[in-house]
Coordinates of C-alpha atoms in Angstrom, one line a residue:
X1 CA 51.7 -90.9 -7.8
X2 CA 55.4 -91.0 -7.0
X3 CA 56.3 -89.6 -10.4
X4 CA 54.0 -86.6 -9.9
X5 CA 55.5 -85.9 -6.5
X6 CA 59.0 -86.0 -8.0
X7 CA 58.1 -83.4 -10.7
X8 CA 56.6 -81.0 -8.1
X9 CA 59.7 -81.2 -5.9
X10 CA 61.9 -80.5 -9.0
X11 CA 59.9 -77.4 -9.9
X12 CA 60.2 -76.0 -6.4
X13 CA 63.9 -76.6 -6.3
X14 CA 64.3 -74.8 -9.6
X15 CA 62.6 -71.7 -8.3
X16 CA 64.6 -71.6 -5.1
X17 CA 67.9 -72.2 -6.8
X18 CA 67.4 -69.6 -9.4
X19 CA 70.1 -66.9 -9.0
X20 CA 73.2 -66.3 -11.1
X21 CA 74.8 -64.5 -8.1
X22 CA 74.0 -66.3 -4.8
X23 CA 75.7 -63.5 -2.8
X24 CA 73.4 -60.9 -4.3
X25 CA 70.4 -63.1 -3.6
X26 CA 71.4 -63.5 0.0
X27 CA 72.3 -59.8 0.4
X28 CA 69.0 -58.7 -1.0
X29 CA 67.0 -61.3 0.9
X30 CA 68.5 -60.0 4.1
X31 CA 67.7 -56.4 3.0
X32 CA 64.1 -57.4 2.2
X33 CA 64.4 -55.5 -1.1
X34 CA 65.4 -56.8 -4.5
X35 CA 67.0 -54.7 -7.2
X36 CA 67.2 -56.3 -10.7
X37 CA 66.7 -56.0 -14.5
X38 CA 64.2 -57.9 -16.6
X39 CA 63.8 -58.2 -20.4
X40 CA 61.0 -56.0 -21.7
X41 CA 60.7 -55.4 -25.4
X42 CA 57.2 -54.0 -25.7
X43 CA 54.7 -51.7 -24.0
X44 CA 52.5 -54.6 -22.8
X45 CA 55.3 -56.2 -20.9
X46 CA 56.4 -52.9 -19.4
X47 CA 52.8 -52.2 -18.3
X48 CA 52.5 -55.7 -16.7
X49 CA 55.8 -55.3 -14.8
X50 CA 54.7 -51.9 -13.6
X51 CA 51.8 -53.6 -11.8
X52 CA 54.1 -56.4 -10.4
X53 CA 57.0 -54.3 -9.2
X54 CA 58.3 -50.8 -8.8
X55 CA 59.8 -49.8 -12.1
X56 CA 62.8 -47.5 -11.8
X57 CA 64.2 -47.2 -15.3
X58 CA 63.1 -48.1 -18.9
X59 CA 66.1 -49.0 -21.0
X60 CA 66.4 -50.5 -24.5
X61 CA 65.1 -54.1 -24.2
X62 CA 64.8 -54.2 -20.5
X63 CA 63.6 -52.5 -17.3
X64 CA 65.3 -51.9 -14.0
X65 CA 63.0 -52.4 -11.0
X66 CA 62.7 -53.0 -7.3
X67 CA 60.5 -55.5 -5.5
X68 CA 59.8 -56.4 -1.9
X69 CA 59.8 -60.1 -0.9
X70 CA 56.1 -60.6 -1.8
X71 CA 56.5 -58.9 -5.2
X72 CA 59.7 -60.9 -5.9
X73 CA 58.1 -64.2 -5.1
X74 CA 55.1 -63.3 -7.4
X75 CA 57.5 -62.5 -10.3
X76 CA 59.2 -65.9 -9.9
X77 CA 55.8 -67.7 -9.8
X78 CA 54.8 -66.0 -13.0
X79 CA 57.9 -67.2 -14.7
X80 CA 60.0 -64.1 -14.7
X81 CA 63.7 -64.5 -14.0
X82 CA 65.1 -61.3 -12.6
X83 CA 68.8 -60.6 -13.0
X84 CA 69.9 -59.2 -9.6
X85 CA 72.0 -56.1 -9.4
X86 CA 74.0 -54.4 -6.6
X87 CA 71.5 -52.0 -4.9
X88 CA 72.2 -48.3 -5.5
X89 CA 72.5 -47.7 -1.8
X90 CA 75.6 -50.0 -1.8
X91 CA 77.2 -48.9 -5.1
X92 CA 79.3 -46.0 -3.6
X93 CA 82.1 -46.9 -1.2
X94 CA 81.1 -45.7 2.3
X95 CA 84.3 -43.6 2.5
X96 CA 83.0 -41.5 -0.4
X97 CA 79.8 -40.7 1.4
X98 CA 81.5 -38.6 4.0
X99 CA 79.2 -38.7 7.0
X100 CA 79.3 -35.8 9.5
X101 CA 78.0 -36.2 13.0
X102 CA 76.6 -33.5 15.3
X103 CA 80.0 -32.4 16.6
X104 CA 81.4 -32.2 13.1
X105 CA 78.8 -29.9 11.5
X106 CA 81.2 -26.9 11.7
X107 CA 82.8 -28.5 8.6
X108 CA 79.7 -28.1 6.5
X109 CA 80.6 -24.9 4.7
X110 CA 81.1 -26.7 1.4
X111 CA 78.0 -29.0 1.7
X112 CA 80.1 -31.9 0.5
X113 CA 78.8 -34.4 3.1
X114 CA 75.8 -36.4 4.3
X115 CA 74.7 -35.8 7.9
X116 CA 74.1 -38.7 10.3
X117 CA 70.5 -38.8 11.3
X118 CA 71.2 -37.1 14.7
X119 CA 73.1 -34.4 12.7
X120 CA 70.2 -33.9 10.4
X121 CA 67.8 -33.3 13.3
X122 CA 70.3 -31.0 14.8
X123 CA 70.7 -29.0 11.6
X124 CA 66.9 -28.6 11.2
X125 CA 66.6 -27.4 14.8
X126 CA 69.6 -25.0 14.3
X127 CA 67.8 -23.3 11.4
X128 CA 65.0 -22.4 13.8
X129 CA 67.3 -21.4 16.6
X130 CA 69.5 -19.2 14.3
X131 CA 66.6 -17.6 12.4
X132 CA 63.6 -17.6 14.8
X133 CA 61.8 -14.8 12.9
X134 CA 62.0 -16.6 9.6
X135 CA 61.9 -20.4 10.3
X136 CA 59.9 -22.8 12.3
X137 CA 60.5 -26.6 12.3
X138 CA 57.5 -28.9 12.5
X139 CA 57.4 -32.7 13.1
X140 CA 54.5 -34.0 11.0
X141 CA 55.0 -37.6 12.0
X142 CA 56.8 -40.0 14.4
X143 CA 57.8 -43.3 12.9
X144 CA 58.2 -46.6 14.9
X145 CA 61.9 -46.3 14.5
X146 CA 61.9 -43.1 16.5
X147 CA 62.8 -41.0 13.5
X148 CA 60.7 -38.0 12.6
X149 CA 59.3 -36.4 9.4
X150 CA 60.6 -32.8 9.8
X151 CA 59.4 -29.8 7.8
X152 CA 60.9 -26.3 7.8
X153 CA 58.5 -23.4 7.4
X154 CA 60.0 -20.2 6.0
X155 CA 58.3 -16.8 5.8
X156 CA 58.7 -13.3 7.0
X157 CA 56.3 -13.8 9.9
X158 CA 53.2 -12.7 8.1
X159 CA 52.1 -15.6 5.8
X160 CA 48.4 -14.9 5.6
X161 CA 47.1 -14.4 2.1
X162 CA 50.3 -15.6 0.5
X163 CA 50.7 -18.8 -1.7
X164 CA 51.9 -21.8 0.2
X165 CA 54.7 -23.7 -1.6
X166 CA 56.2 -27.2 -0.8
X167 CA 59.5 -28.9 -1.6
X168 CA 60.0 -32.5 -0.4
X169 CA 62.6 -35.1 -1.2
X170 CA 63.8 -38.7 -0.9
X171 CA 60.5 -40.5 -0.4
X172 CA 62.7 -43.2 -2.1
X173 CA 65.3 -43.6 0.6
X174 CA 68.2 -44.4 -1.6
X175 CA 67.7 -41.3 -3.8
X176 CA 69.7 -38.9 -1.6
X177 CA 70.8 -36.0 -3.9
X178 CA 67.6 -34.1 -3.3
X179 CA 67.9 -34.7 0.4
X180 CA 71.1 -32.5 0.6
X181 CA 70.0 -30.0 -2.0
X182 CA 66.7 -29.2 -0.2
X183 CA 68.5 -29.1 3.2
X184 CA 71.0 -26.7 1.6
X185 CA 68.1 -24.7 0.1
X186 CA 66.7 -24.0 3.6
X187 CA 70.1 -22.6 4.6
X188 CA 70.4 -20.6 1.4
X189 CA 67.0 -18.9 1.8
X190 CA 67.6 -18.1 5.5
X191 CA 71.1 -16.9 5.2
X192 CA 70.4 -14.8 2.2
X193 CA 67.3 -13.1 3.5
X194 CA 67.8 -9.3 3.5
X195 CA 71.0 -9.7 1.5
X196 CA 69.9 -11.3 -1.8
X197 CA 66.9 -9.3 -3.3
X198 CA 65.4 -12.3 -5.1
X199 CA 65.6 -14.5 -2.0
X200 CA 64.2 -11.7 0.2
X201 CA 61.3 -11.3 -2.3
X202 CA 60.4 -15.0 -2.2
X203 CA 60.4 -15.2 1.6
X204 CA 58.4 -12.0 1.8
X205 CA 55.8 -13.0 -0.7
X206 CA 55.4 -16.7 0.0
X207 CA 54.8 -19.3 2.8
X208 CA 57.5 -21.8 2.0
X209 CA 57.6 -25.4 3.4
X210 CA 60.6 -27.8 2.8
X211 CA 60.8 -31.4 3.9
X212 CA 64.3 -32.7 3.0
X213 CA 63.7 -36.3 4.0
X214 CA 60.4 -38.0 3.5
X215 CA 61.6 -41.5 4.1
X216 CA 64.2 -41.4 6.9
X217 CA 63.9 -45.2 7.6
X218 CA 64.8 -46.0 4.0
X219 CA 67.7 -43.5 3.8
X220 CA 69.2 -44.6 7.2
X221 CA 68.4 -48.3 6.7
X222 CA 72.0 -49.1 7.4
X223 CA 71.8 -47.2 10.8
X224 CA 71.6 -43.6 12.0
X225 CA 75.3 -43.0 11.3
X226 CA 75.4 -43.8 7.5
X227 CA 73.4 -43.5 4.3
X228 CA 75.4 -46.5 3.0
X229 CA 73.0 -49.3 2.6
X230 CA 70.0 -47.0 2.0
X231 CA 67.1 -48.6 0.3
X232 CA 64.0 -47.5 -1.7
X233 CA 61.2 -48.7 0.6
X234 CA 60.3 -47.7 4.1
X235 CA 60.6 -49.9 7.2
X236 CA 57.7 -52.0 6.0
X237 CA 59.3 -52.7 2.6
X238 CA 56.7 -50.5 0.8
X239 CA 57.4 -48.1 -2.1
X240 CA 55.9 -44.8 -0.8
X241 CA 55.6 -43.5 -4.3
X242 CA 53.0 -46.2 -5.1
X243 CA 51.1 -45.9 -1.8
X244 CA 49.0 -42.8 -2.3
X245 CA 45.3 -42.7 -3.5
X246 CA 45.2 -42.7 -7.2
X247 CA 42.7 -40.8 -9.4
X248 CA 42.2 -43.8 -11.6
X249 CA 43.0 -46.9 -9.5
X250 CA 41.4 -45.8 -6.2
X251 CA 42.5 -45.4 -2.6
X252 CA 44.9 -48.4 -2.4
X253 CA 46.4 -49.0 -5.8
X254 CA 49.3 -51.0 -4.6
X255 CA 47.1 -53.3 -2.4
X256 CA 48.8 -52.1 0.8
X257 CA 47.5 -50.1 3.7
X258 CA 48.6 -46.5 3.8
X259 CA 52.0 -46.3 5.4
X260 CA 52.8 -44.1 8.4
X261 CA 54.7 -41.7 6.1
X262 CA 51.8 -41.6 3.6
X263 CA 49.2 -41.0 6.3
X264 CA 51.3 -38.2 7.9
X265 CA 51.8 -36.5 4.6
X266 CA 48.1 -36.7 3.6
X267 CA 47.1 -35.1 6.9
X268 CA 49.7 -32.5 6.4
X269 CA 48.5 -31.7 2.8
X270 CA 44.8 -31.5 4.0
X271 CA 45.8 -29.0 6.7
X272 CA 47.3 -26.6 4.1
X273 CA 46.5 -25.1 0.7
X274 CA 49.6 -25.7 -1.3
X275 CA 49.6 -23.8 -4.6
X276 CA 52.6 -25.6 -6.0
X277 CA 55.0 -28.3 -5.0
X278 CA 57.8 -30.6 -6.3
X279 CA 59.2 -33.9 -5.0
X280 CA 62.8 -34.8 -5.7
X281 CA 64.1 -38.2 -6.9
X282 CA 67.2 -39.7 -8.4
X283 CA 68.2 -42.4 -10.9
X284 CA 67.5 -40.2 -13.9
X285 CA 67.8 -36.5 -15.0
X286 CA 64.5 -35.3 -16.1
X287 CA 61.5 -33.2 -15.0
X288 CA 58.4 -35.4 -14.9
X289 CA 55.0 -33.6 -15.1
X290 CA 51.4 -34.9 -14.7
X291 CA 49.8 -37.2 -15.3
X292 CA 51.5 -40.5 -14.3
X293 CA 48.3 -42.5 -14.2
X294 CA 46.4 -41.1 -17.2
X295 CA 47.3 -41.0 -20.8
X296 CA 45.2 -37.9 -21.3
X297 CA 46.9 -34.6 -20.6
X298 CA 46.4 -32.3 -17.7
X299 CA 44.2 -29.2 -18.4
X300 CA 47.3 -27.1 -17.9
X301 CA 49.6 -29.2 -20.1
X302 CA 51.0 -26.1 -21.9
X303 CA 51.8 -24.5 -18.6
X304 CA 53.4 -27.7 -17.3
X305 CA 55.6 -27.9 -20.4
X306 CA 56.5 -24.2 -20.0
X307 CA 57.6 -24.5 -16.3
X308 CA 59.3 -27.9 -16.8
X309 CA 61.2 -26.5 -19.8
X310 CA 62.3 -23.5 -17.7
X311 CA 63.7 -25.8 -15.0
X312 CA 65.5 -28.0 -17.4
X313 CA 66.8 -25.2 -19.6
X314 CA 68.2 -23.3 -16.6
X315 CA 69.8 -26.5 -15.2
X316 CA 71.4 -27.2 -18.6
X317 CA 72.7 -23.6 -18.8
X318 CA 74.5 -24.0 -15.5
X319 CA 75.9 -27.5 -15.9
X320 CA 78.3 -29.5 -18.1
X321 CA 77.1 -30.7 -21.5
X322 CA 74.8 -33.7 -21.1
X323 CA 73.2 -32.8 -17.8
X324 CA 69.4 -33.2 -17.9
X325 CA 69.2 -33.7 -21.6
X326 CA 67.6 -37.2 -21.8
X327 CA 64.1 -37.9 -22.9
X328 CA 62.6 -34.8 -24.5
X329 CA 65.7 -32.8 -23.8
X330 CA 65.1 -32.9 -20.0
X331 CA 61.3 -33.1 -19.6
X332 CA 58.7 -35.7 -20.0
X333 CA 55.0 -36.3 -19.4
X334 CA 54.8 -39.0 -16.7
X335 CA 52.6 -41.4 -18.6
X336 CA 54.7 -41.1 -21.7
X337 CA 57.8 -42.2 -19.7
X338 CA 56.0 -45.1 -18.0
X339 CA 52.8 -45.4 -16.1
X340 CA 52.7 -45.6 -12.4
X341 CA 49.7 -45.7 -10.0
X342 CA 49.6 -44.4 -6.5
X343 CA 52.2 -41.7 -7.0
X344 CA 52.5 -38.6 -4.8
X345 CA 52.5 -36.2 -7.8
X346 CA 49.1 -37.3 -9.0
X347 CA 47.7 -37.4 -5.5
X348 CA 48.7 -33.8 -5.0
X349 CA 47.4 -32.6 -8.3
X350 CA 44.1 -34.4 -8.3
X351 CA 43.1 -34.6 -4.6
X352 CA 44.7 -31.5 -3.3
X353 CA 44.2 -29.1 -6.3
X354 CA 47.9 -28.4 -6.2
X355 CA 50.5 -28.2 -9.0
X356 CA 53.2 -30.8 -8.2
X357 CA 55.9 -32.2 -10.5
X358 CA 58.6 -34.9 -9.9
X359 CA 62.2 -33.7 -10.4
X360 CA 64.7 -36.5 -11.1
X361 CA 68.0 -34.6 -10.6
X362 CA 70.8 -37.2 -10.7
X363 CA 71.5 -40.4 -12.6
X364 CA 73.3 -41.8 -9.6
X365 CA 70.9 -42.3 -6.8
X366 CA 73.2 -42.2 -3.8
X367 CA 75.8 -39.7 -5.0
X368 CA 79.3 -39.5 -3.7
X369 CA 79.4 -36.6 -1.3
X370 CA 82.1 -34.7 -3.2
X371 CA 79.7 -34.3 -6.1
X372 CA 76.9 -32.7 -4.1
X373 CA 78.1 -29.1 -4.4
X374 CA 78.2 -29.5 -8.2
X375 CA 74.6 -30.7 -8.3
X376 CA 73.6 -27.8 -6.1
X377 CA 75.1 -25.4 -8.6
X378 CA 73.4 -27.1 -11.5
X379 CA 70.0 -26.9 -9.8
X380 CA 69.6 -24.0 -7.3
X381 CA 68.6 -21.4 -9.9
X382 CA 66.0 -23.8 -11.2
X383 CA 64.7 -24.3 -7.7
X384 CA 64.2 -20.6 -7.3
X385 CA 62.6 -20.2 -10.8
X386 CA 60.0 -22.9 -10.0
X387 CA 59.2 -21.3 -6.7
X388 CA 58.7 -18.0 -8.5
X389 CA 56.0 -19.5 -10.7
X390 CA 53.6 -19.6 -7.7
X391 CA 53.6 -15.8 -7.7
X392 CA 52.5 -15.6 -11.3
X393 CA 49.1 -16.2 -13.0
X394 CA 45.8 -15.1 -11.5
X395 CA 45.6 -14.1 -7.9
X396 CA 43.1 -12.4 -5.7
X397 CA 40.9 -12.4 -2.5
X398 CA 37.3 -13.5 -2.4
X399 CA 35.0 -11.9 0.2
X400 CA 31.3 -11.6 1.2
X401 CA 29.9 -8.5 -0.5
X402 CA 28.1 -7.4 2.6
X403 CA 30.3 -8.3 5.5
X404 CA 33.7 -8.2 3.8
X405 CA 34.6 -11.5 5.4
X406 CA 36.8 -13.9 3.4
X407 CA 35.0 -16.7 1.6
X408 CA 36.3 -20.2 0.7
X409 CA 35.2 -20.5 -3.0
X410 CA 35.9 -22.5 -6.1
X411 CA 37.8 -20.8 -8.9
X412 CA 37.3 -22.2 -12.4
X413 CA 38.4 -21.2 -15.8
X414 CA 35.3 -21.7 -18.0
X415 CA 35.8 -24.3 -20.7
X416 CA 39.3 -25.2 -19.5
X417 CA 39.2 -27.3 -16.3
X418 CA 39.6 -31.1 -16.3
X419 CA 40.3 -33.7 -13.6
X420 CA 40.1 -31.3 -10.6
X421 CA 42.4 -28.7 -12.2
X422 CA 40.4 -25.9 -10.6
X423 CA 41.6 -24.3 -7.4
X424 CA 40.0 -22.9 -4.2
X425 CA 40.5 -19.8 -2.1
X426 CA 42.0 -20.5 1.3
X427 CA 40.9 -19.4 4.7
X428 CA 41.4 -17.4 6.8
X429 CA 42.5 -14.9 4.2
X430 CA 40.2 -15.8 1.3
X431 CA 43.2 -15.7 -1.1
X432 CA 43.4 -17.8 -4.2
X433 CA 46.3 -18.4 -6.6
X434 CA 45.8 -19.9 -10.1
X435 CA 49.0 -20.6 -12.1
X436 CA 48.2 -20.5 -15.8
X437 CA 49.9 -20.2 -19.2
X438 CA 49.6 -16.8 -21.0
X439 CA 46.1 -16.3 -22.5
X440 CA 42.7 -14.7 -22.1
X441 CA 40.3 -16.5 -19.8
X442 CA 36.8 -16.3 -18.4
X443 CA 36.6 -17.1 -14.7
X444 CA 33.8 -18.4 -12.6
X445 CA 33.7 -18.0 -8.8
X446 CA 31.3 -20.1 -6.7
X447 CA 30.7 -21.0 -3.1
X448 CA 28.0 -22.6 -1.1
X449 CA 25.4 -20.0 -0.1
X450 CA 26.5 -17.4 -2.7
X451 CA 25.5 -16.5 -6.2
X452 CA 28.1 -17.6 -8.7
X453 CA 30.1 -14.7 -10.4
X454 CA 31.6 -14.7 -13.8
X455 CA 34.4 -12.4 -14.9
X456 CA 35.3 -12.4 -18.6
X457 CA 38.4 -11.6 -20.6
X458 CA 41.1 -11.8 -17.9
X459 CA 44.4 -11.4 -19.8
X460 CA 47.4 -13.2 -18.4
X461 CA 51.0 -13.0 -19.5
X462 CA 53.8 -15.5 -18.7
X463 CA 55.8 -14.6 -15.6
X464 CA 53.3 -11.9 -14.6
X465 CA 50.7 -11.6 -11.9
X466 CA 47.1 -10.5 -12.5
X467 CA 45.0 -9.5 -9.5
X468 CA 41.2 -10.3 -9.7
X469 CA 39.5 -9.6 -6.4
X470 CA 35.9 -10.8 -6.1
X471 CA 32.9 -10.0 -3.9
X472 CA 30.3 -12.8 -3.8
X473 CA 26.6 -12.0 -3.0
X474 CA 25.0 -14.1 -0.3
X475 CA 22.4 -16.4 -1.7
X476 CA 20.9 -17.4 1.6
X477 CA 17.8 -15.3 0.8
X478 CA 17.7 -12.5 -1.8
X479 CA 14.7 -10.4 -2.7
X480 CA 14.1 -9.9 -6.5
X481 CA 11.2 -9.5 -8.8
X482 CA 10.1 -8.7 -12.4
X483 CA 7.3 -6.5 -13.7
X484 CA 5.0 -7.0 -16.7
X485 CA 5.9 -3.5 -17.9
X486 CA 8.2 -0.7 -17.0
X487 CA 6.9 2.1 -19.3
X488 CA 3.1 2.4 -19.3
X489 CA 0.4 5.0 -20.1
X490 CA -1.1 6.9 -17.2
X491 CA -3.9 5.0 -15.6
X492 CA -2.6 1.6 -16.6
X493 CA -1.9 -1.5 -14.4
X494 CA 1.2 -3.6 -13.9
X495 CA 1.6 -7.2 -12.7
X496 CA 4.6 -8.1 -10.5
X497 CA 6.2 -11.6 -10.2
X498 CA 8.3 -12.6 -7.3
X499 CA 11.8 -13.8 -8.4
X500 CA 13.4 -14.0 -4.9
X501 CA 16.1 -16.6 -4.2
X502 CA 16.4 -18.8 -1.2
X503 CA 14.7 -21.6 0.7
X504 CA 11.7 -21.4 3.1
X505 CA 10.5 -17.9 2.1
X506 CA 7.3 -17.4 4.0
X507 CA 6.2 -13.8 3.5
X508 CA 6.3 -11.0 0.9
X509 CA 5.8 -7.3 1.7
X510 CA 5.4 -5.0 -1.3
X511 CA 5.5 -1.2 -1.3
X512 CA 4.1 0.6 -4.4
X513 CA 4.9 4.3 -4.4
X514 CA 2.2 6.4 -6.3
X515 CA 0.1 3.3 -6.9
X516 CA -3.2 1.9 -5.9
X517 CA -3.0 -0.2 -3.8
X518 CA 0.1 1.2 -2.2
X519 CA 1.1 -2.2 -0.6
X520 CA 0.5 -5.9 -0.8
X521 CA 1.4 -9.1 1.0
X522 CA 0.7 -11.4 -1.9
X523 CA 3.6 -13.3 -3.5
X524 CA 2.7 -12.1 -7.0
X525 CA 0.4 -9.1 -6.9
X526 CA -1.5 -8.1 -10.0
X527 CA -3.4 -5.1 -11.4
X528 CA -1.5 -2.5 -9.6
X529 CA -2.9 0.8 -10.9
X530 CA -0.7 3.9 -11.6
X531 CA -3.2 6.8 -11.9
X532 CA -0.6 9.6 -12.3
X533 CA 2.3 10.4 -14.5
X534 CA 5.8 10.0 -13.1
X535 CA 8.6 7.6 -12.1
X536 CA 7.8 5.4 -9.1
X537 CA 9.8 3.0 -6.9
X538 CA 8.7 -0.5 -6.0
X539 CA 10.1 -2.3 -3.0
X540 CA 9.9 -6.0 -2.0
X541 CA 10.9 -7.4 1.4
X542 CA 10.9 -11.2 1.8
X543 CA 11.2 -13.1 5.0
X544 CA 12.3 -16.8 5.5
X545 CA 11.3 -19.2 8.2

């Protein structure tokens, strides 16, 4: 009995003492987030580690990952021995981050800085104040820290019927390059409206939404006045990019409750009809397209490759050799890279019928501030190109054929759709927008209470817009019938069969011009005699309950 007790205590002591760098262990324990590498030489090990921690990079013979305290303890219990590394949010000296506070924002002309959190809020509000006819700032969620989830909405004041587009960044709080680039994009669109024809066209034709900072608690983990010490997770140590409902693994794939940030964003997405979106990350340089959770390809895989290739190619053209050239020369299918479950990208594509990709835009997560202008120059043309894609493909308005009122309808490409790749028209305008690769397609339009409508042979070219407006016929109750004959000898009879559509039809009133009898209230009248030669109309009126 004593010997057994001794062995148990020895095992516990071994686990607790394991750490080649005690200072890193203490630091990361204090931060409640562990950053480490683990050997991984095969796909099975990588898949298992993806379930146990938040994988960040796949490298020859090993993975780089994050874990919260519960995940880290589980890894140790399973026999894994993580090699701790200095967290990305602490790798850059604080002096190189160049933080500007509210009263220093006049120095922002070069965009080679990070704002303090109060300065960020001030900048967002200043956009609205300076450009009130173009920009409105929304707070879509208040966090327990007092920080807010802010979104800028940019349009020309008449957004109805136009495609809604979303950029969002830094749901991993220590991946801050996209934070500044999307913040700068807001300024670029607003300050160039009416000056730059391309920017003016985008703002006039779209309803643009930009959320520069999706995890402020992670980015400002070190305090409101610095991004030094930023970390991946939110205030509850949760990786937000594993916290969304997953098409394959269900509503809570990470085993955690939906976080405040996740809930706020899901409500926000439900309230809008985003046609396209992208979320920005760091730690790699690659455009990641769906799916992340499924090995099978998205129905629009050829379109995804086309737009991802356009982004990467444009970035390569405007950057030094080597930028965004990894993986498949700058693009990758998410599952082919490594599988994740609960990601934002798959949530938007599957549950919101949107087209969202993940843009990894800098190998360094928390970039020195002096390098931010260069990253903007590498990427801003690609940002505009991707936005433009929401204006291409098949577009139109769906209305009621009688009233002319807009209708919310499902738009499908026959024989093409898979895994919720169809789209819907949006109210109040009835407008729909279907990005698609060049080709010839047959479209089906359907809505509750209406007859489906099929339009064949719609030809689409890359980077072109095709307008297909549709009127749907109400199917609440429709009178229709067939006749046993339409061309008969004089003095012959015809039988009529009701083919009306709708529920609870209770009466039928027939009118037979030139016939005997001249009317009937039967559902299917027979032996209607036509004694004279000529062409005669038949009319059926049906009534429901």
